[in-house]
mmCIF file with all atom_site columns, C-alpha atoms in Angstrom:
data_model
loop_
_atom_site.group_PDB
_atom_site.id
_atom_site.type_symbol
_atom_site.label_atom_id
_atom_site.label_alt_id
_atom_site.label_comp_id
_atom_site.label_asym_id
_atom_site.label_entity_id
_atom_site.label_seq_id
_atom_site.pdbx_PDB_ins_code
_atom_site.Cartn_x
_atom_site.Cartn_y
_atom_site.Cartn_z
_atom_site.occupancy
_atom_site.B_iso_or_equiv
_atom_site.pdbx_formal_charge
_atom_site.auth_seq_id
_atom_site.auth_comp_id
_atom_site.auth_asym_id
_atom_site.auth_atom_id
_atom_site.pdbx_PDB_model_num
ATOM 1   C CA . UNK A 1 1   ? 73.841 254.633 12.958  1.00 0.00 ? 1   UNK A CA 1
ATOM 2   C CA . UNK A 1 2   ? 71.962 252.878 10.244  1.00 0.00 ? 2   UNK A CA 1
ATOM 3   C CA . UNK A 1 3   ? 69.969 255.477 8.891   1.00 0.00 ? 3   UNK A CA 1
ATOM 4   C CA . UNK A 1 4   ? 72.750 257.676 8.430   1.00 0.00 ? 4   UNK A CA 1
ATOM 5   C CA . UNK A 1 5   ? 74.546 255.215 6.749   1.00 0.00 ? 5   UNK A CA 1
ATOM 6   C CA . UNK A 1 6   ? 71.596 254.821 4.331   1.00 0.00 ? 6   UNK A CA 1
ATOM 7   C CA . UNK A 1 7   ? 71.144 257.977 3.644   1.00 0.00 ? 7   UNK A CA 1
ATOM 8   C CA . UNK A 1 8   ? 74.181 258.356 2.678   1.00 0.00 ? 8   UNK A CA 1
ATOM 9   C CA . UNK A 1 9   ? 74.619 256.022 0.667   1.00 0.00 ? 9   UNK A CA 1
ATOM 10  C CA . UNK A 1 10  ? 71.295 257.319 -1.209  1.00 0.00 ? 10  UNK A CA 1
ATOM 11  C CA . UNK A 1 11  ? 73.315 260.545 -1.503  1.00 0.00 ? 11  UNK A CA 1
ATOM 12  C CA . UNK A 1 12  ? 76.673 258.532 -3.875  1.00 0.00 ? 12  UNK A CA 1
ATOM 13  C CA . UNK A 1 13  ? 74.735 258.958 -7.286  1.00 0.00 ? 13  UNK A CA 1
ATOM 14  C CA . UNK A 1 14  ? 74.709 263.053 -6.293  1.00 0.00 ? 14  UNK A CA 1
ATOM 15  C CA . UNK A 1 15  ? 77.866 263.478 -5.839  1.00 0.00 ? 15  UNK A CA 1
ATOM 16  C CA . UNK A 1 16  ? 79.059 261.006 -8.564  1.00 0.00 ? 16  UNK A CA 1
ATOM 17  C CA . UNK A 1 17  ? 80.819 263.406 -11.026 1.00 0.00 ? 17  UNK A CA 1
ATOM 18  C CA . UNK A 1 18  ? 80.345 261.272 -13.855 1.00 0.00 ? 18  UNK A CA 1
ATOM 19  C CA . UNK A 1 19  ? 76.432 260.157 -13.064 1.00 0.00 ? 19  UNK A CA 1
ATOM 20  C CA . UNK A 1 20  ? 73.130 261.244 -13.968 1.00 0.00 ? 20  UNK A CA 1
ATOM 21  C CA . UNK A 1 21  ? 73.385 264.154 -11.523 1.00 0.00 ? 21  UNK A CA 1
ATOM 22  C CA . UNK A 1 22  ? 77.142 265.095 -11.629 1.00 0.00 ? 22  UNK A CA 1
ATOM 23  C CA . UNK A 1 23  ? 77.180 267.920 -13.903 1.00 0.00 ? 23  UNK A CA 1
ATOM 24  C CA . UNK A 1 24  ? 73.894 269.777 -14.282 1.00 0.00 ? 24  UNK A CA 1
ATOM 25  C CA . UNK A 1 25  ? 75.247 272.628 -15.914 1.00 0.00 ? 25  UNK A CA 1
ATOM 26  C CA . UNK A 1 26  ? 77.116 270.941 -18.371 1.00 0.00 ? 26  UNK A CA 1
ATOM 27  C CA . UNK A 1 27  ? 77.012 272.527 -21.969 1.00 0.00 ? 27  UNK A CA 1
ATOM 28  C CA . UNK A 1 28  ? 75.710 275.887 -20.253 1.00 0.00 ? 28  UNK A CA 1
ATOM 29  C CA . UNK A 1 29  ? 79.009 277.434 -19.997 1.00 0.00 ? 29  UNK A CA 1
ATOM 30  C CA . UNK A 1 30  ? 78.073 280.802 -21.987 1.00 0.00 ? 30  UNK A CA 1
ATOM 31  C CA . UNK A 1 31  ? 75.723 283.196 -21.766 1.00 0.00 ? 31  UNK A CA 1
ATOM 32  C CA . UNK A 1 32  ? 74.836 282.434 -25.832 1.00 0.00 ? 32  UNK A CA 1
ATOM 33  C CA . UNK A 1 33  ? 74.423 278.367 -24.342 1.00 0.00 ? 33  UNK A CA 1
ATOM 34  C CA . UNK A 1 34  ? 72.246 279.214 -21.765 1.00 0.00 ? 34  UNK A CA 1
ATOM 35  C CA . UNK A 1 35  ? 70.186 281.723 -23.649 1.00 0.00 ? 35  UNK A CA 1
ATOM 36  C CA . UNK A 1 36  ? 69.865 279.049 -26.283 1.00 0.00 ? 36  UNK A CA 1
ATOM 37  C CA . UNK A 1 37  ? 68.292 276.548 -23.995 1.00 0.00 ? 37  UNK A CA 1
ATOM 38  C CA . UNK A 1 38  ? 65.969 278.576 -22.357 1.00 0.00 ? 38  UNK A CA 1
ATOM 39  C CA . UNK A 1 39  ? 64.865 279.586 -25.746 1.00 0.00 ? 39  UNK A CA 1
ATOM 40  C CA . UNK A 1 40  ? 64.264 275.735 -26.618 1.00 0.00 ? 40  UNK A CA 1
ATOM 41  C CA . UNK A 1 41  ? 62.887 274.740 -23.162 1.00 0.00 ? 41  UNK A CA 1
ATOM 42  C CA . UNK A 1 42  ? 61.366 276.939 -21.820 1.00 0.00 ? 42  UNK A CA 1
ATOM 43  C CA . UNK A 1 43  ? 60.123 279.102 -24.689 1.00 0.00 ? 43  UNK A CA 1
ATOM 44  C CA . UNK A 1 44  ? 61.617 282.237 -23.673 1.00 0.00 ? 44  UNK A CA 1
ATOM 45  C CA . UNK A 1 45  ? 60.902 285.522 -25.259 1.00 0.00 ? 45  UNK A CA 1
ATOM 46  C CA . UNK A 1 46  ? 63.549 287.651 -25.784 1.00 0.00 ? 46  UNK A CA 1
ATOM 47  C CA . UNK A 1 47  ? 63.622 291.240 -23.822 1.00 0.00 ? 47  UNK A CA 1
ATOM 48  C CA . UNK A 1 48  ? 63.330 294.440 -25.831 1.00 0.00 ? 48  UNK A CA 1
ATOM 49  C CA . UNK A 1 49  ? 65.075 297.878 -25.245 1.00 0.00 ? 49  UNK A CA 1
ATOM 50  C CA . UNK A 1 50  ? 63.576 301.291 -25.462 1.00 0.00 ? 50  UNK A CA 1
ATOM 51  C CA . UNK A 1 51  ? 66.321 304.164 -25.380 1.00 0.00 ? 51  UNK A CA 1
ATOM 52  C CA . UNK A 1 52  ? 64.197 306.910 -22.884 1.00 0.00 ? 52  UNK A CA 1
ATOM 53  C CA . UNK A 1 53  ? 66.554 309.558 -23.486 1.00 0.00 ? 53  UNK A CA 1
ATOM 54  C CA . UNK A 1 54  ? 70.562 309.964 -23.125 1.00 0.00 ? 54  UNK A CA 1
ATOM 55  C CA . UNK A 1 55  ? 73.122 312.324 -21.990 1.00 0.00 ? 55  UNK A CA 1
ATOM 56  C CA . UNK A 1 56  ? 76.456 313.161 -22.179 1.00 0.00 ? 56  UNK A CA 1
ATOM 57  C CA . UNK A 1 57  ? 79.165 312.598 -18.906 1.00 0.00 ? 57  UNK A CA 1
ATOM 58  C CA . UNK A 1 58  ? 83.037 312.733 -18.318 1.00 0.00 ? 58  UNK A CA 1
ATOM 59  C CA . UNK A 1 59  ? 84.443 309.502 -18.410 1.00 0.00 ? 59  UNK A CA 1
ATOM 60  C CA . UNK A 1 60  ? 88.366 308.018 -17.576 1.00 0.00 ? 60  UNK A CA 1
ATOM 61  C CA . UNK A 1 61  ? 90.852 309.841 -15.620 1.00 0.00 ? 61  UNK A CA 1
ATOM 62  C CA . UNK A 1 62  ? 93.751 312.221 -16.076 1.00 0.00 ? 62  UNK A CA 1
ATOM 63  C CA . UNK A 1 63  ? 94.714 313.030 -19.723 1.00 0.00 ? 63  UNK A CA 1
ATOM 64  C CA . UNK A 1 64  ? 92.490 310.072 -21.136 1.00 0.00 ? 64  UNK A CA 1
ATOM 65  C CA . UNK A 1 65  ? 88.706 311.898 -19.830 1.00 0.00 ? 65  UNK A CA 1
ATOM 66  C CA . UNK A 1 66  ? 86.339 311.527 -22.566 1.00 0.00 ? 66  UNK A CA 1
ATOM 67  C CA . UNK A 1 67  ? 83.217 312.906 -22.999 1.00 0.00 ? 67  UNK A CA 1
ATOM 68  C CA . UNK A 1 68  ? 81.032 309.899 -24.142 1.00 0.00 ? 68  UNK A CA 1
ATOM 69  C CA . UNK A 1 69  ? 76.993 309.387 -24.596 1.00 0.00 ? 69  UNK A CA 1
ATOM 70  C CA . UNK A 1 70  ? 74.979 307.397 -21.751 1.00 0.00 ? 70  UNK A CA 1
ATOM 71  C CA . UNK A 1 71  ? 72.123 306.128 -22.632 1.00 0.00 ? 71  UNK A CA 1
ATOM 72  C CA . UNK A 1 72  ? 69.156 305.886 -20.123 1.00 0.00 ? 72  UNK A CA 1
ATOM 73  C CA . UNK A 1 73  ? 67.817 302.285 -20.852 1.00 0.00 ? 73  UNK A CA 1
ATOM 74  C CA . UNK A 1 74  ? 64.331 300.528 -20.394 1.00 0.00 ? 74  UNK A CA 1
ATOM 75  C CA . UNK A 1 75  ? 63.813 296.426 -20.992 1.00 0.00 ? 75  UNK A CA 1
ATOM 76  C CA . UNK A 1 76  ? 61.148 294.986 -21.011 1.00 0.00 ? 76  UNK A CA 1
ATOM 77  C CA . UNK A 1 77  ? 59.735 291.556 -22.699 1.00 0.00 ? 77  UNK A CA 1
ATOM 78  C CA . UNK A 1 78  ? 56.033 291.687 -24.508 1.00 0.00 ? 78  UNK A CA 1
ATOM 79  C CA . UNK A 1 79  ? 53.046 290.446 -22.884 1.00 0.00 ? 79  UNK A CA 1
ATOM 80  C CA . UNK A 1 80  ? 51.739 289.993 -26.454 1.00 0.00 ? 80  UNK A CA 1
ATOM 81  C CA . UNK A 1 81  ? 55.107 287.914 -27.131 1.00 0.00 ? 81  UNK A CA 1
ATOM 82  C CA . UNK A 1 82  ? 55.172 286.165 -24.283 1.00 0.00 ? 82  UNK A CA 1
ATOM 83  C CA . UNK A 1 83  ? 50.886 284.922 -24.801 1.00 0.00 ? 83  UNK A CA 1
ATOM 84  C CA . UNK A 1 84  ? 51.346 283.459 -28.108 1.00 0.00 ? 84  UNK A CA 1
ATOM 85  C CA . UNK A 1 85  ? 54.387 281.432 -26.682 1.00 0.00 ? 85  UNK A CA 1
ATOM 86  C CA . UNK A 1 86  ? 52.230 280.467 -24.237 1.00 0.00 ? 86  UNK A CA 1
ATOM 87  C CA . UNK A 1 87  ? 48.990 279.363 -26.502 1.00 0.00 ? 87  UNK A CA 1
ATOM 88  C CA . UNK A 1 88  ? 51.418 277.584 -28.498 1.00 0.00 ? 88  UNK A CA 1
ATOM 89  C CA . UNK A 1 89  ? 51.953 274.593 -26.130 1.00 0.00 ? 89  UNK A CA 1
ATOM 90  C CA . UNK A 1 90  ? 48.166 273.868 -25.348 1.00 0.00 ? 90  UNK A CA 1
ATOM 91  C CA . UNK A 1 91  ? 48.682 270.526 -23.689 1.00 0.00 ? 91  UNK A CA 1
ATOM 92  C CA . UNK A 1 92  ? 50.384 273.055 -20.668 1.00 0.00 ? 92  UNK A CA 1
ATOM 93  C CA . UNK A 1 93  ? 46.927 275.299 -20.371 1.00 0.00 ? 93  UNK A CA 1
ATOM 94  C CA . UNK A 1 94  ? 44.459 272.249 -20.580 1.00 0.00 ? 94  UNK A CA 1
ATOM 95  C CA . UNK A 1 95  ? 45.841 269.855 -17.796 1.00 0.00 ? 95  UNK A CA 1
ATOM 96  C CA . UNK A 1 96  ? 46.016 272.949 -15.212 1.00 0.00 ? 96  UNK A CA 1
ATOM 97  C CA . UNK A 1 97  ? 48.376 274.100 -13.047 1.00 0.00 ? 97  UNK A CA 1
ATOM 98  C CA . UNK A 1 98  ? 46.606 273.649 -9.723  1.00 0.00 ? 98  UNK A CA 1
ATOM 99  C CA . UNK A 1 99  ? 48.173 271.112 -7.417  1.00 0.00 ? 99  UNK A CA 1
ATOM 100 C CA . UNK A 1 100 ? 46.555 267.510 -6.378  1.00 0.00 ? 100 UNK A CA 1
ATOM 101 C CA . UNK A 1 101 ? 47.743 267.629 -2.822  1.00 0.00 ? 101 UNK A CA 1
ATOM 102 C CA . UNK A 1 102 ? 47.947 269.866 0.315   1.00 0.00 ? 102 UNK A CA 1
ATOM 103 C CA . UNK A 1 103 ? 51.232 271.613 -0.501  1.00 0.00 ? 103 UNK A CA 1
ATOM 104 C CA . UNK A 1 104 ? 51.251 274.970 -1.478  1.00 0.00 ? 104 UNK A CA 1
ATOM 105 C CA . UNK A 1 105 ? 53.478 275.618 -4.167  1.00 0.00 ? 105 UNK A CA 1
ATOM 106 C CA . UNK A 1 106 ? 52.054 279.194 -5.696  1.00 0.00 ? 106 UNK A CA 1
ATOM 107 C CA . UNK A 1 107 ? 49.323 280.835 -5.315  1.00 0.00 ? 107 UNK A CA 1
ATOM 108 C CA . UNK A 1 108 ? 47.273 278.716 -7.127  1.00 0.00 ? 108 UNK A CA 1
ATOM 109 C CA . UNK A 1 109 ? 46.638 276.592 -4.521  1.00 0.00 ? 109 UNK A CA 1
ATOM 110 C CA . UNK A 1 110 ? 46.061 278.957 -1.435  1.00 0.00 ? 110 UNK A CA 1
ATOM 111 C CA . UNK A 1 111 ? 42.924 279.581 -0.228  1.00 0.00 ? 111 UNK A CA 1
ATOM 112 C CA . UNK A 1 112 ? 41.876 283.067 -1.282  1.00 0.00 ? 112 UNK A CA 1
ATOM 113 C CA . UNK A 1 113 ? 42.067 281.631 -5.273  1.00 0.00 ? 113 UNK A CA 1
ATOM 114 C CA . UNK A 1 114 ? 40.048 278.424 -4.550  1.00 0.00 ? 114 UNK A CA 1
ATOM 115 C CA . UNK A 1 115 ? 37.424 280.847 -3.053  1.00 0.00 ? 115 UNK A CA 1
ATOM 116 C CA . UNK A 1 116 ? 37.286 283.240 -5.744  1.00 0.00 ? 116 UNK A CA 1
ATOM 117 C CA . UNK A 1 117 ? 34.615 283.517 -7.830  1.00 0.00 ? 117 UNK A CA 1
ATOM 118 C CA . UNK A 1 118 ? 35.970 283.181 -11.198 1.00 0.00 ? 118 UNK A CA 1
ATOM 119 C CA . UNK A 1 119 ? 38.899 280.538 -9.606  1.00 0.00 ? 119 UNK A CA 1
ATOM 120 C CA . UNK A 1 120 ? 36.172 278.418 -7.936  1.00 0.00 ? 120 UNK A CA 1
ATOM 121 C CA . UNK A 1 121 ? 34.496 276.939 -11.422 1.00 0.00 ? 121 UNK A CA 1
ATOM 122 C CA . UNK A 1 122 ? 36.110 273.739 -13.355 1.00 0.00 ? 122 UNK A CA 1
ATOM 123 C CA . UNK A 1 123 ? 36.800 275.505 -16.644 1.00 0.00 ? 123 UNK A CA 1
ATOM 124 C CA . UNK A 1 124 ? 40.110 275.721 -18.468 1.00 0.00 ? 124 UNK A CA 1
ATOM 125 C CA . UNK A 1 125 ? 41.264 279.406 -19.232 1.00 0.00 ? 125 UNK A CA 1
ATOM 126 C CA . UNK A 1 126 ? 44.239 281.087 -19.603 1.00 0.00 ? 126 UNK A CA 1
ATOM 127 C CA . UNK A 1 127 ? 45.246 282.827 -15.825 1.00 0.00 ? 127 UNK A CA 1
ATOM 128 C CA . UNK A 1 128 ? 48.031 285.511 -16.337 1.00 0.00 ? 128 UNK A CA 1
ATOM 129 C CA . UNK A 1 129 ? 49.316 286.963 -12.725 1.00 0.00 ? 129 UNK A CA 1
ATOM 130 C CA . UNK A 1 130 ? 51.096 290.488 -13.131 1.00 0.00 ? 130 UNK A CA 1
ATOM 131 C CA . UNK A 1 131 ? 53.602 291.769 -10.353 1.00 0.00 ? 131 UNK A CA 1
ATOM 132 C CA . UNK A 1 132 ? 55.385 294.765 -9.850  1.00 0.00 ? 132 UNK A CA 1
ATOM 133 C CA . UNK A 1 133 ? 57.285 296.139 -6.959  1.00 0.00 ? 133 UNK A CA 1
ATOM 134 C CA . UNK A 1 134 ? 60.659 299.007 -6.876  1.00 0.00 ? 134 UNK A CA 1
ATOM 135 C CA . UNK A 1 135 ? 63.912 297.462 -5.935  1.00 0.00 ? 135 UNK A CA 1
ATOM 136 C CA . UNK A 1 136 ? 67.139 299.704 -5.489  1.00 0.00 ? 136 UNK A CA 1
ATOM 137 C CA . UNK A 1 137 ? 70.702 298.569 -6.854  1.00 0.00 ? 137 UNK A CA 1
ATOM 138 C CA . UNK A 1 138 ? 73.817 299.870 -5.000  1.00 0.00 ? 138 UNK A CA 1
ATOM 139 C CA . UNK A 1 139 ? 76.909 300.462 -5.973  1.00 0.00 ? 139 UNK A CA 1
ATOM 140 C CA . UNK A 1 140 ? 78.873 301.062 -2.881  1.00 0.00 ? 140 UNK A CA 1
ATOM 141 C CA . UNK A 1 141 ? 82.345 300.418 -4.966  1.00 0.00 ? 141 UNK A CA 1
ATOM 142 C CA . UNK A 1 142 ? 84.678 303.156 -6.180  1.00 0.00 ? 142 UNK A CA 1
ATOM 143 C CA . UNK A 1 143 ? 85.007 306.737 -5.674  1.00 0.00 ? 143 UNK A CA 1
ATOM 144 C CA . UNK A 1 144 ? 81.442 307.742 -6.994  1.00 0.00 ? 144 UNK A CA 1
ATOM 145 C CA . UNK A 1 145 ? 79.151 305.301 -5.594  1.00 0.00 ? 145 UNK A CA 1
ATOM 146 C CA . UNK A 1 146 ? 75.855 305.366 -7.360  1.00 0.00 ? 146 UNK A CA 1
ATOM 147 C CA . UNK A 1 147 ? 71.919 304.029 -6.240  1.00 0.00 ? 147 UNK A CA 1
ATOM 148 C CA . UNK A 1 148 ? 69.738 303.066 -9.348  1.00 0.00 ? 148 UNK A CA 1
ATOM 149 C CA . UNK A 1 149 ? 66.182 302.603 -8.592  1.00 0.00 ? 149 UNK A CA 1
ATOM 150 C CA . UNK A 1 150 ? 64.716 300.083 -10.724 1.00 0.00 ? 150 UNK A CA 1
ATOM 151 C CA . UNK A 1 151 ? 60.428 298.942 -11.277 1.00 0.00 ? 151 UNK A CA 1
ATOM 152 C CA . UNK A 1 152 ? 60.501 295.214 -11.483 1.00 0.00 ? 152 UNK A CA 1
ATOM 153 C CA . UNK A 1 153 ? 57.923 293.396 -13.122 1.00 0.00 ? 153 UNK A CA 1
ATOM 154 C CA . UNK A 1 154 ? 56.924 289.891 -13.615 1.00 0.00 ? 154 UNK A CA 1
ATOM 155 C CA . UNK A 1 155 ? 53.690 287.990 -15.183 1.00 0.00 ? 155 UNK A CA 1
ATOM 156 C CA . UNK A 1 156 ? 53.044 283.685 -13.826 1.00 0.00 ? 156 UNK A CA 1
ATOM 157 C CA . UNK A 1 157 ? 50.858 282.015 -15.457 1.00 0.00 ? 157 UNK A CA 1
ATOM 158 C CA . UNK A 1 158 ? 48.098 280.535 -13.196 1.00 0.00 ? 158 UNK A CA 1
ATOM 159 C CA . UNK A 1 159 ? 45.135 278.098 -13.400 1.00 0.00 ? 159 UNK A CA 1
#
């Protein structure tokens, strides 16, 4: 039919390997690239580590078992950090964040924000969102599998 046959033909500069689209990832091959342009972009602050304790376990097999140090980790990236990165770009906090039309895109523009008190008035401030919720990694691979239980939690910027 004819509208199949225009959309796909809206679809060729897509899947054009050598057009605008046809390699988004290009020059984010490595970890150290795409750390790099996050950094630049998007202003990302870097995570820091806090050692909580340690012990010490058998690892290898057979006659190469060594007894080596684990270290029980934490991450976590400063809200401090992450504010002034924020404040530095003030062209982002003054034009808003709320939508102009009927789609819902966070929670910005659902209805319990638009009716809250502090949401409801026209001024500009700075609206920080924190999350948290438990989330449980599985290792189901191996002879010893293992369950770590991990506290995730994330900040969005609102307003």
């Amino acid at each position: 039919s004819q509208v199949s046959d225009e959309i796909i033909l809206s679809l060729d500069p897509v899947f054009d390997v050598d057009g605008q689209y046809g390699r988004p990832f290009k020059g984010l091959e490595s970890e150290y690239r795409q750390l790099k342009y996050f950094k630049e972009k998007f202003a990302m602050v870097d995570p820091k580590t806090i050692v909580l304790g340690s012990e010490r376990k058998m690892r290898g097999s057979g006659s190469k078992r060594q007894c080596v140090e684990v270290k029980d980790e934490m991450k976590y990236i400063p809200l401090l950090s992450t504010l002034e990165r924020l404040l530095q770009n003030r062209t982002e906090i003054e034009k808003g964040h709320k939508s102009k039309d009927t789609i819902l895109r966070d929670y910005c523009d659902g209805r319990k924000f638009s009716k809250h008190p502090l949401c409801s008035v026209s001024i500009q401030w700075l609206q920080v969102f924190l999350y948290y919720d438990d989330l449980e990694l599985c290792n189901p691979l191996g002879s010893t599998s293992t369950t770590d239980d991990r506290l995730l939690g994330t900040t969005t910027r609102g307003g």
